[in-house]
């Protein structure tokens, strides 16, 4: 029964246990593993590796698509087997190890990893570990709930371990569209002009002799932990929907808005949920991650097509979607992340990019990654791939965090992931600041008026007015610019005591 999933009969002899397969991984190797936003990661072999490392210590450099589910980053960190990790993570244990300097973390635009591999700017993976629903007659790998970087990892690695996960339905086959750009300088344009265009193959084409081991597993993906919208995220969504309605009325956007991209996490998901209460129809997504909100919008008849590179769902939505895949399959495509996040396509399609900020400053610089400018949260993910090239780059956040001890709007961002030149619209539950066509001093007025929490508004106005008195195109008081962060570290609050 299981062997039916390996349609290339010559590969049947490669089936072995996860423990045996883990022996292919040696000290110092670079390992490219499937997995993106906690979906479709290889599950059994990394766990077996973490066990093996307890007896025989070794360290690997681990590359993935993005974050891993099933606590794998935690397990691998605790086993001490991670030397380097890229390009994204969301795990609290790994986060701690990164911030302690124990694991070297390379926080990278998610479209860039395989491009740098292709150009030999990064060391090619020695081995790839890829979760699959099946292996085709040709020996090609059919991915599961994420494509991520799996295709290029498999192509570039010397050896490939395939984990066939029988908890995923075989019907997933056909969902994927694997397109690999050719080498520069003779590269041709990526031939994708509509969100639902299929431009590649449904499986990862590699020579079957590269497959060193095949492991069967039945462990399911982790479920999404995004919370239901709350009063603040609902208010953010309302401001944004009103703004988008006005853009359509002013004929700056098409009635269906054009393709949408939404970032990870609670806030972005809640904002997309807000579209359920709007009058928009025929919506499309050209995004990286597809969360519950995508499928709620499809179910409500508001979204007609969604292209992503991974699907991560709550337990409720997971069974609804994957037990009824025939209902969704003609409305979905999963692509490699360098295609889902490709700057050329983001610009061509005119994407509206909605991502979440940790903090932003009064001139529109956005910090998505570093708490108080030093401690890594998750990583930039694909937010930069989209924001820089989008038709409209929107960043959302709650105006305060940690019960009001933190203002998410600060005088000067303590770390900049998205600079003022890439940011068009900022939204908090307080309101929306439209920064398009505004000079820095004009932007600050809009941001302070519409986005800052009332508890911090006077404090911010005071800073801005004194900075303006000192002068400059982008006025700042350099001796005070980080005083809010310093106050937080010293006194536990950004409020002036
Ligand atoms: N300073 C410190 N902590 C802050 C903060 C700030 N200015 N603003 C928010 N936080 C904390 C929250 O308190 C919360 O902490 P908790 O986990 O201890 O409760 C945590 O950050 C997450 O905030 P939440 O409000 O739940 O938002 P979220 O789940 O939507 O996540 C980001 C927000 C920014 C962390 C997340 O979107 C992210 O990592 N983004 C960067 C990558 C990205 O954009 N990827 C998408 C590209 S497709």
mmCIF file with all atom_site columns, N, CA, C and O and ligand atoms in Angstrom, residues 88 261 263-267 288 355-359 368 371 377-383 401-402 406 408, ligand 1:
data_model
loop_
_atom_site.group_PDB
_atom_site.id
_atom_site.type_symbol
_atom_site.label_atom_id
_atom_site.label_alt_id
_atom_site.label_comp_id
_atom_site.label_asym_id
_atom_site.label_entity_id
_atom_site.label_seq_id
_atom_site.pdbx_PDB_ins_code
_atom_site.Cartn_x
_atom_site.Cartn_y
_atom_site.Cartn_z
_atom_site.occupancy
_atom_site.B_iso_or_equiv
_atom_site.pdbx_formal_charge
_atom_site.auth_seq_id
_atom_site.auth_comp_id
_atom_site.auth_asym_id
_atom_site.auth_atom_id
_atom_site.pdbx_PDB_model_num
ATOM   1   N N   . UNK A 1 88  ? 14.682 31.657 7.970  1.00 0.00 ? 88  UNK A N   1
ATOM   2   C CA  . UNK A 1 88  ? 13.567 32.163 8.794  1.00 0.00 ? 88  UNK A CA  1
ATOM   3   C C   . UNK A 1 88  ? 13.255 31.134 9.863  1.00 0.00 ? 88  UNK A C   1
ATOM   4   O O   . UNK A 1 88  ? 13.521 29.951 9.702  1.00 0.00 ? 88  UNK A O   1
ATOM   5   N N   . UNK A 1 261 ? -1.376 40.035 -1.142 1.00 0.00 ? 261 UNK A N   1
ATOM   6   C CA  . UNK A 1 261 ? -0.418 39.228 -0.374 1.00 0.00 ? 261 UNK A CA  1
ATOM   7   C C   . UNK A 1 261 ? -0.633 39.565 1.088  1.00 0.00 ? 261 UNK A C   1
ATOM   8   O O   . UNK A 1 261 ? -0.826 40.733 1.445  1.00 0.00 ? 261 UNK A O   1
ATOM   9   N N   . UNK A 1 263 ? 0.880  38.714 5.106  1.00 0.00 ? 263 UNK A N   1
ATOM   10  C CA  . UNK A 1 263 ? 1.974  38.116 5.873  1.00 0.00 ? 263 UNK A CA  1
ATOM   11  C C   . UNK A 1 263 ? 1.481  37.085 6.869  1.00 0.00 ? 263 UNK A C   1
ATOM   12  O O   . UNK A 1 263 ? 0.301  36.746 6.931  1.00 0.00 ? 263 UNK A O   1
ATOM   13  N N   . UNK A 1 264 ? 2.436  36.614 7.664  1.00 0.00 ? 264 UNK A N   1
ATOM   14  C CA  . UNK A 1 264 ? 2.130  35.583 8.653  1.00 0.00 ? 264 UNK A CA  1
ATOM   15  C C   . UNK A 1 264 ? 1.549  36.211 9.920  1.00 0.00 ? 264 UNK A C   1
ATOM   16  O O   . UNK A 1 264 ? 1.676  37.420 10.128 1.00 0.00 ? 264 UNK A O   1
ATOM   17  N N   . UNK A 1 265 ? 0.995  35.350 10.770 1.00 0.00 ? 265 UNK A N   1
ATOM   18  C CA  . UNK A 1 265 ? 0.658  35.773 12.126 1.00 0.00 ? 265 UNK A CA  1
ATOM   19  C C   . UNK A 1 265 ? -0.787 36.203 12.310 1.00 0.00 ? 265 UNK A C   1
ATOM   20  O O   . UNK A 1 265 ? -1.607 36.184 11.386 1.00 0.00 ? 265 UNK A O   1
ATOM   21  N N   . UNK A 1 266 ? -1.047 36.572 13.563 1.00 0.00 ? 266 UNK A N   1
ATOM   22  C CA  . UNK A 1 266 ? -2.419 36.893 13.983 1.00 0.00 ? 266 UNK A CA  1
ATOM   23  C C   . UNK A 1 266 ? -2.981 38.095 13.245 1.00 0.00 ? 266 UNK A C   1
ATOM   24  O O   . UNK A 1 266 ? -4.128 38.103 12.806 1.00 0.00 ? 266 UNK A O   1
ATOM   25  N N   . UNK A 1 267 ? -2.146 39.147 13.140 1.00 0.00 ? 267 UNK A N   1
ATOM   26  C CA  . UNK A 1 267 ? -2.700 40.413 12.665 1.00 0.00 ? 267 UNK A CA  1
ATOM   27  C C   . UNK A 1 267 ? -3.034 40.336 11.178 1.00 0.00 ? 267 UNK A C   1
ATOM   28  O O   . UNK A 1 267 ? -4.130 40.709 10.754 1.00 0.00 ? 267 UNK A O   1
ATOM   29  N N   . UNK A 1 288 ? 2.545  34.265 -0.144 1.00 0.00 ? 288 UNK A N   1
ATOM   30  C CA  . UNK A 1 288 ? 3.545  33.288 0.238  1.00 0.00 ? 288 UNK A CA  1
ATOM   31  C C   . UNK A 1 288 ? 2.841  32.204 1.046  1.00 0.00 ? 288 UNK A C   1
ATOM   32  O O   . UNK A 1 288 ? 2.786  31.055 0.680  1.00 0.00 ? 288 UNK A O   1
ATOM   33  N N   . UNK A 1 355 ? 1.711  43.417 5.309  1.00 0.00 ? 355 UNK A N   1
ATOM   34  C CA  . UNK A 1 355 ? 2.598  42.722 6.248  1.00 0.00 ? 355 UNK A CA  1
ATOM   35  C C   . UNK A 1 355 ? 2.558  43.403 7.605  1.00 0.00 ? 355 UNK A C   1
ATOM   36  O O   . UNK A 1 355 ? 2.051  44.515 7.742  1.00 0.00 ? 355 UNK A O   1
ATOM   37  N N   . UNK A 1 356 ? 3.129  42.708 8.597  1.00 0.00 ? 356 UNK A N   1
ATOM   38  C CA  . UNK A 1 356 ? 3.014  43.201 9.968  1.00 0.00 ? 356 UNK A CA  1
ATOM   39  C C   . UNK A 1 356 ? 4.336  43.772 10.443 1.00 0.00 ? 356 UNK A C   1
ATOM   40  O O   . UNK A 1 356 ? 5.396  43.187 10.212 1.00 0.00 ? 356 UNK A O   1
ATOM   41  N N   . UNK A 1 357 ? 4.243  44.904 11.115 1.00 0.00 ? 357 UNK A N   1
ATOM   42  C CA  . UNK A 1 357 ? 5.425  45.531 11.706 1.00 0.00 ? 357 UNK A CA  1
ATOM   43  C C   . UNK A 1 357 ? 5.467  45.208 13.189 1.00 0.00 ? 357 UNK A C   1
ATOM   44  O O   . UNK A 1 357 ? 4.430  45.061 13.835 1.00 0.00 ? 357 UNK A O   1
ATOM   45  N N   . UNK A 1 358 ? 6.688  45.104 13.739 1.00 0.00 ? 358 UNK A N   1
ATOM   46  C CA  . UNK A 1 358 ? 6.824  45.111 15.199 1.00 0.00 ? 358 UNK A CA  1
ATOM   47  C C   . UNK A 1 358 ? 6.698  46.551 15.663 1.00 0.00 ? 358 UNK A C   1
ATOM   48  O O   . UNK A 1 358 ? 5.997  46.860 16.619 1.00 0.00 ? 358 UNK A O   1
ATOM   49  N N   . UNK A 1 359 ? 7.426  47.431 14.965 1.00 0.00 ? 359 UNK A N   1
ATOM   50  C CA  . UNK A 1 359 ? 7.355  48.859 15.269 1.00 0.00 ? 359 UNK A CA  1
ATOM   51  C C   . UNK A 1 359 ? 7.642  49.639 13.993 1.00 0.00 ? 359 UNK A C   1
ATOM   52  O O   . UNK A 1 359 ? 8.229  49.101 13.048 1.00 0.00 ? 359 UNK A O   1
ATOM   53  N N   . UNK A 1 368 ? 10.450 44.909 11.398 1.00 0.00 ? 368 UNK A N   1
ATOM   54  C CA  . UNK A 1 368 ? 9.610  43.710 11.488 1.00 0.00 ? 368 UNK A CA  1
ATOM   55  C C   . UNK A 1 368 ? 10.276 42.608 12.282 1.00 0.00 ? 368 UNK A C   1
ATOM   56  O O   . UNK A 1 368 ? 9.692  41.545 12.475 1.00 0.00 ? 368 UNK A O   1
ATOM   57  N N   . UNK A 1 371 ? 13.437 43.125 18.332 1.00 0.00 ? 371 UNK A N   1
ATOM   58  C CA  . UNK A 1 371 ? 12.894 43.782 19.523 1.00 0.00 ? 371 UNK A CA  1
ATOM   59  C C   . UNK A 1 371 ? 13.989 44.667 20.114 1.00 0.00 ? 371 UNK A C   1
ATOM   60  O O   . UNK A 1 371 ? 15.114 44.209 20.357 1.00 0.00 ? 371 UNK A O   1
ATOM   61  N N   . UNK A 1 377 ? 13.191 38.449 16.546 1.00 0.00 ? 377 UNK A N   1
ATOM   62  C CA  . UNK A 1 377 ? 11.881 37.833 16.782 1.00 0.00 ? 377 UNK A CA  1
ATOM   63  C C   . UNK A 1 377 ? 11.772 36.606 15.861 1.00 0.00 ? 377 UNK A C   1
ATOM   64  O O   . UNK A 1 377 ? 12.046 35.497 16.278 1.00 0.00 ? 377 UNK A O   1
ATOM   65  N N   . UNK A 1 378 ? 11.433 36.819 14.589 1.00 0.00 ? 378 UNK A N   1
ATOM   66  C CA  . UNK A 1 378 ? 11.290 35.698 13.651 1.00 0.00 ? 378 UNK A CA  1
ATOM   67  C C   . UNK A 1 378 ? 12.214 35.812 12.444 1.00 0.00 ? 378 UNK A C   1
ATOM   68  O O   . UNK A 1 378 ? 12.844 34.850 12.046 1.00 0.00 ? 378 UNK A O   1
ATOM   69  N N   . UNK A 1 379 ? 12.224 37.000 11.866 1.00 0.00 ? 379 UNK A N   1
ATOM   70  C CA  . UNK A 1 379 ? 12.963 37.196 10.619 1.00 0.00 ? 379 UNK A CA  1
ATOM   71  C C   . UNK A 1 379 ? 12.118 38.027 9.681  1.00 0.00 ? 379 UNK A C   1
ATOM   72  O O   . UNK A 1 379 ? 10.924 38.228 9.907  1.00 0.00 ? 379 UNK A O   1
ATOM   73  N N   . UNK A 1 380 ? 12.751 38.503 8.612  1.00 0.00 ? 380 UNK A N   1
ATOM   74  C CA  . UNK A 1 380 ? 12.040 39.381 7.666  1.00 0.00 ? 380 UNK A CA  1
ATOM   75  C C   . UNK A 1 380 ? 11.084 38.591 6.790  1.00 0.00 ? 380 UNK A C   1
ATOM   76  O O   . UNK A 1 380 ? 10.101 39.131 6.264  1.00 0.00 ? 380 UNK A O   1
ATOM   77  N N   . UNK A 1 381 ? 11.345 37.295 6.644  1.00 0.00 ? 381 UNK A N   1
ATOM   78  C CA  . UNK A 1 381 ? 10.472 36.463 5.825  1.00 0.00 ? 381 UNK A CA  1
ATOM   79  C C   . UNK A 1 381 ? 10.389 37.010 4.408  1.00 0.00 ? 381 UNK A C   1
ATOM   80  O O   . UNK A 1 381 ? 11.366 37.506 3.849  1.00 0.00 ? 381 UNK A O   1
ATOM   81  N N   . UNK A 1 382 ? 9.187  36.965 3.866  1.00 0.00 ? 382 UNK A N   1
ATOM   82  C CA  . UNK A 1 382 ? 9.014  37.463 2.496  1.00 0.00 ? 382 UNK A CA  1
ATOM   83  C C   . UNK A 1 382 ? 8.552  38.907 2.455  1.00 0.00 ? 382 UNK A C   1
ATOM   84  O O   . UNK A 1 382 ? 8.304  39.439 1.371  1.00 0.00 ? 382 UNK A O   1
ATOM   85  N N   . UNK A 1 383 ? 8.446  39.530 3.632  1.00 0.00 ? 383 UNK A N   1
ATOM   86  C CA  . UNK A 1 383 ? 7.823  40.867 3.641  1.00 0.00 ? 383 UNK A CA  1
ATOM   87  C C   . UNK A 1 383 ? 8.575  41.847 2.750  1.00 0.00 ? 383 UNK A C   1
ATOM   88  O O   . UNK A 1 383 ? 7.966  42.674 2.061  1.00 0.00 ? 383 UNK A O   1
ATOM   89  N N   . UNK A 1 401 ? 1.998  47.471 22.551 1.00 0.00 ? 401 UNK A N   1
ATOM   90  C CA  . UNK A 1 401 ? 2.211  46.050 22.880 1.00 0.00 ? 401 UNK A CA  1
ATOM   91  C C   . UNK A 1 401 ? 2.477  45.952 24.379 1.00 0.00 ? 401 UNK A C   1
ATOM   92  O O   . UNK A 1 401 ? 2.756  46.960 25.039 1.00 0.00 ? 401 UNK A O   1
ATOM   93  N N   . UNK A 1 402 ? 2.423  44.716 24.886 1.00 0.00 ? 402 UNK A N   1
ATOM   94  C CA  . UNK A 1 402 ? 2.712  44.418 26.298 1.00 0.00 ? 402 UNK A CA  1
ATOM   95  C C   . UNK A 1 402 ? 1.944  45.358 27.233 1.00 0.00 ? 402 UNK A C   1
ATOM   96  O O   . UNK A 1 402 ? 2.535  46.126 28.005 1.00 0.00 ? 402 UNK A O   1
ATOM   97  N N   . UNK A 1 406 ? 4.771  49.242 25.678 1.00 0.00 ? 406 UNK A N   1
ATOM   98  C CA  . UNK A 1 406 ? 5.511  49.513 24.436 1.00 0.00 ? 406 UNK A CA  1
ATOM   99  C C   . UNK A 1 406 ? 4.604  50.264 23.472 1.00 0.00 ? 406 UNK A C   1
ATOM   100 O O   . UNK A 1 406 ? 3.449  49.879 23.259 1.00 0.00 ? 406 UNK A O   1
ATOM   101 N N   . UNK A 1 408 ? 4.182  50.911 19.611 1.00 0.00 ? 408 UNK A N   1
ATOM   102 C CA  . UNK A 1 408 ? 4.713  50.341 18.364 1.00 0.00 ? 408 UNK A CA  1
ATOM   103 C C   . UNK A 1 408 ? 5.107  51.436 17.390 1.00 0.00 ? 408 UNK A C   1
ATOM   104 O O   . UNK A 1 408 ? 5.736  51.166 16.378 1.00 0.00 ? 408 UNK A O   1
HETATM 105 N N1  . LIG B 2 .   ? 8.141  45.334 20.704 1.00 0.00 ? 1   LIG B N1  1
HETATM 106 C C1  . LIG B 2 .   ? 8.245  44.135 21.316 1.00 0.00 ? 1   LIG B C1  1
HETATM 107 N N2  . LIG B 2 .   ? 7.342  43.134 21.147 1.00 0.00 ? 1   LIG B N2  1
HETATM 108 C C2  . LIG B 2 .   ? 6.286  43.382 20.341 1.00 0.00 ? 1   LIG B C2  1
HETATM 109 C C3  . LIG B 2 .   ? 6.113  44.605 19.682 1.00 0.00 ? 1   LIG B C3  1
HETATM 110 C C4  . LIG B 2 .   ? 7.104  45.610 19.882 1.00 0.00 ? 1   LIG B C4  1
HETATM 111 N N3  . LIG B 2 .   ? 7.011  46.793 19.283 1.00 0.00 ? 1   LIG B N3  1
HETATM 112 N N4  . LIG B 2 .   ? 4.977  44.537 18.965 1.00 0.00 ? 1   LIG B N4  1
HETATM 113 C C5  . LIG B 2 .   ? 4.466  43.313 19.147 1.00 0.00 ? 1   LIG B C5  1
HETATM 114 N N5  . LIG B 2 .   ? 5.246  42.616 19.976 1.00 0.00 ? 1   LIG B N5  1
HETATM 115 C C6  . LIG B 2 .   ? 5.067  41.241 20.426 1.00 0.00 ? 1   LIG B C6  1
HETATM 116 C C7  . LIG B 2 .   ? 3.654  40.952 20.897 1.00 0.00 ? 1   LIG B C7  1
HETATM 117 O O1  . LIG B 2 .   ? 3.471  41.397 22.233 1.00 0.00 ? 1   LIG B O1  1
HETATM 118 C C8  . LIG B 2 .   ? 3.614  39.440 20.779 1.00 0.00 ? 1   LIG B C8  1
HETATM 119 O O2  . LIG B 2 .   ? 4.320  38.890 21.869 1.00 0.00 ? 1   LIG B O2  1
HETATM 120 P P1  . LIG B 2 .   ? 3.896  37.484 22.535 1.00 0.00 ? 1   LIG B P1  1
HETATM 121 O O3  . LIG B 2 .   ? 4.146  36.453 21.466 1.00 0.00 ? 1   LIG B O3  1
HETATM 122 O O4  . LIG B 2 .   ? 4.821  37.373 23.702 1.00 0.00 ? 1   LIG B O4  1
HETATM 123 O O5  . LIG B 2 .   ? 2.452  37.648 22.879 1.00 0.00 ? 1   LIG B O5  1
HETATM 124 C C9  . LIG B 2 .   ? 4.436  39.163 19.514 1.00 0.00 ? 1   LIG B C9  1
HETATM 125 O O6  . LIG B 2 .   ? 5.208  40.362 19.293 1.00 0.00 ? 1   LIG B O6  1
HETATM 126 C C10 . LIG B 2 .   ? 3.591  38.876 18.284 1.00 0.00 ? 1   LIG B C10 1
HETATM 127 O O7  . LIG B 2 .   ? 2.696  39.917 18.129 1.00 0.00 ? 1   LIG B O7  1
HETATM 128 P P2  . LIG B 2 .   ? 1.205  39.747 17.622 1.00 0.00 ? 1   LIG B P2  1
HETATM 129 O O8  . LIG B 2 .   ? 0.513  41.019 17.981 1.00 0.00 ? 1   LIG B O8  1
HETATM 130 O O9  . LIG B 2 .   ? 0.584  38.477 18.087 1.00 0.00 ? 1   LIG B O9  1
HETATM 131 O O10 . LIG B 2 .   ? 1.404  39.774 16.049 1.00 0.00 ? 1   LIG B O10 1
HETATM 132 P P3  . LIG B 2 .   ? 1.642  38.680 14.938 1.00 0.00 ? 1   LIG B P3  1
HETATM 133 O O11 . LIG B 2 .   ? 1.370  37.279 15.361 1.00 0.00 ? 1   LIG B O11 1
HETATM 134 O O12 . LIG B 2 .   ? 0.849  39.159 13.787 1.00 0.00 ? 1   LIG B O12 1
HETATM 135 O O13 . LIG B 2 .   ? 3.217  38.772 14.650 1.00 0.00 ? 1   LIG B O13 1
HETATM 136 C C11 . LIG B 2 .   ? 5.238  39.799 13.829 1.00 0.00 ? 1   LIG B C11 1
HETATM 137 C C12 . LIG B 2 .   ? 3.811  40.003 14.352 1.00 0.00 ? 1   LIG B C12 1
HETATM 138 C C13 . LIG B 2 .   ? 5.789  41.143 13.376 1.00 0.00 ? 1   LIG B C13 1
HETATM 139 C C14 . LIG B 2 .   ? 6.116  39.207 14.908 1.00 0.00 ? 1   LIG B C14 1
HETATM 140 C C15 . LIG B 2 .   ? 5.163  38.787 12.619 1.00 0.00 ? 1   LIG B C15 1
HETATM 141 O O14 . LIG B 2 .   ? 4.216  39.242 11.698 1.00 0.00 ? 1   LIG B O14 1
HETATM 142 C C16 . LIG B 2 .   ? 6.504  38.660 11.918 1.00 0.00 ? 1   LIG B C16 1
HETATM 143 O O15 . LIG B 2 .   ? 7.368  37.930 12.358 1.00 0.00 ? 1   LIG B O15 1
HETATM 144 N N6  . LIG B 2 .   ? 6.685  39.372 10.803 1.00 0.00 ? 1   LIG B N6  1
HETATM 145 C C17 . LIG B 2 .   ? 7.942  39.410 10.066 1.00 0.00 ? 1   LIG B C17 1
HETATM 146 C C18 . LIG B 2 .   ? 7.968  38.419 8.936  1.00 0.00 ? 1   LIG B C18 1
HETATM 147 C C19 . LIG B 2 .   ? 6.912  38.664 7.913  1.00 0.00 ? 1   LIG B C19 1
HETATM 148 O O16 . LIG B 2 .   ? 6.387  39.750 7.766  1.00 0.00 ? 1   LIG B O16 1
HETATM 149 N N7  . LIG B 2 .   ? 6.583  37.621 7.186  1.00 0.00 ? 1   LIG B N7  1
HETATM 150 C C20 . LIG B 2 .   ? 5.516  37.658 6.237  1.00 0.00 ? 1   LIG B C20 1
HETATM 151 C C21 . LIG B 2 .   ? 5.982  37.764 4.872  1.00 0.00 ? 1   LIG B C21 1
HETATM 152 S S1  . LIG B 2 .   ? 4.886  36.913 3.798  1.00 0.00 ? 1   LIG B S1  1
#
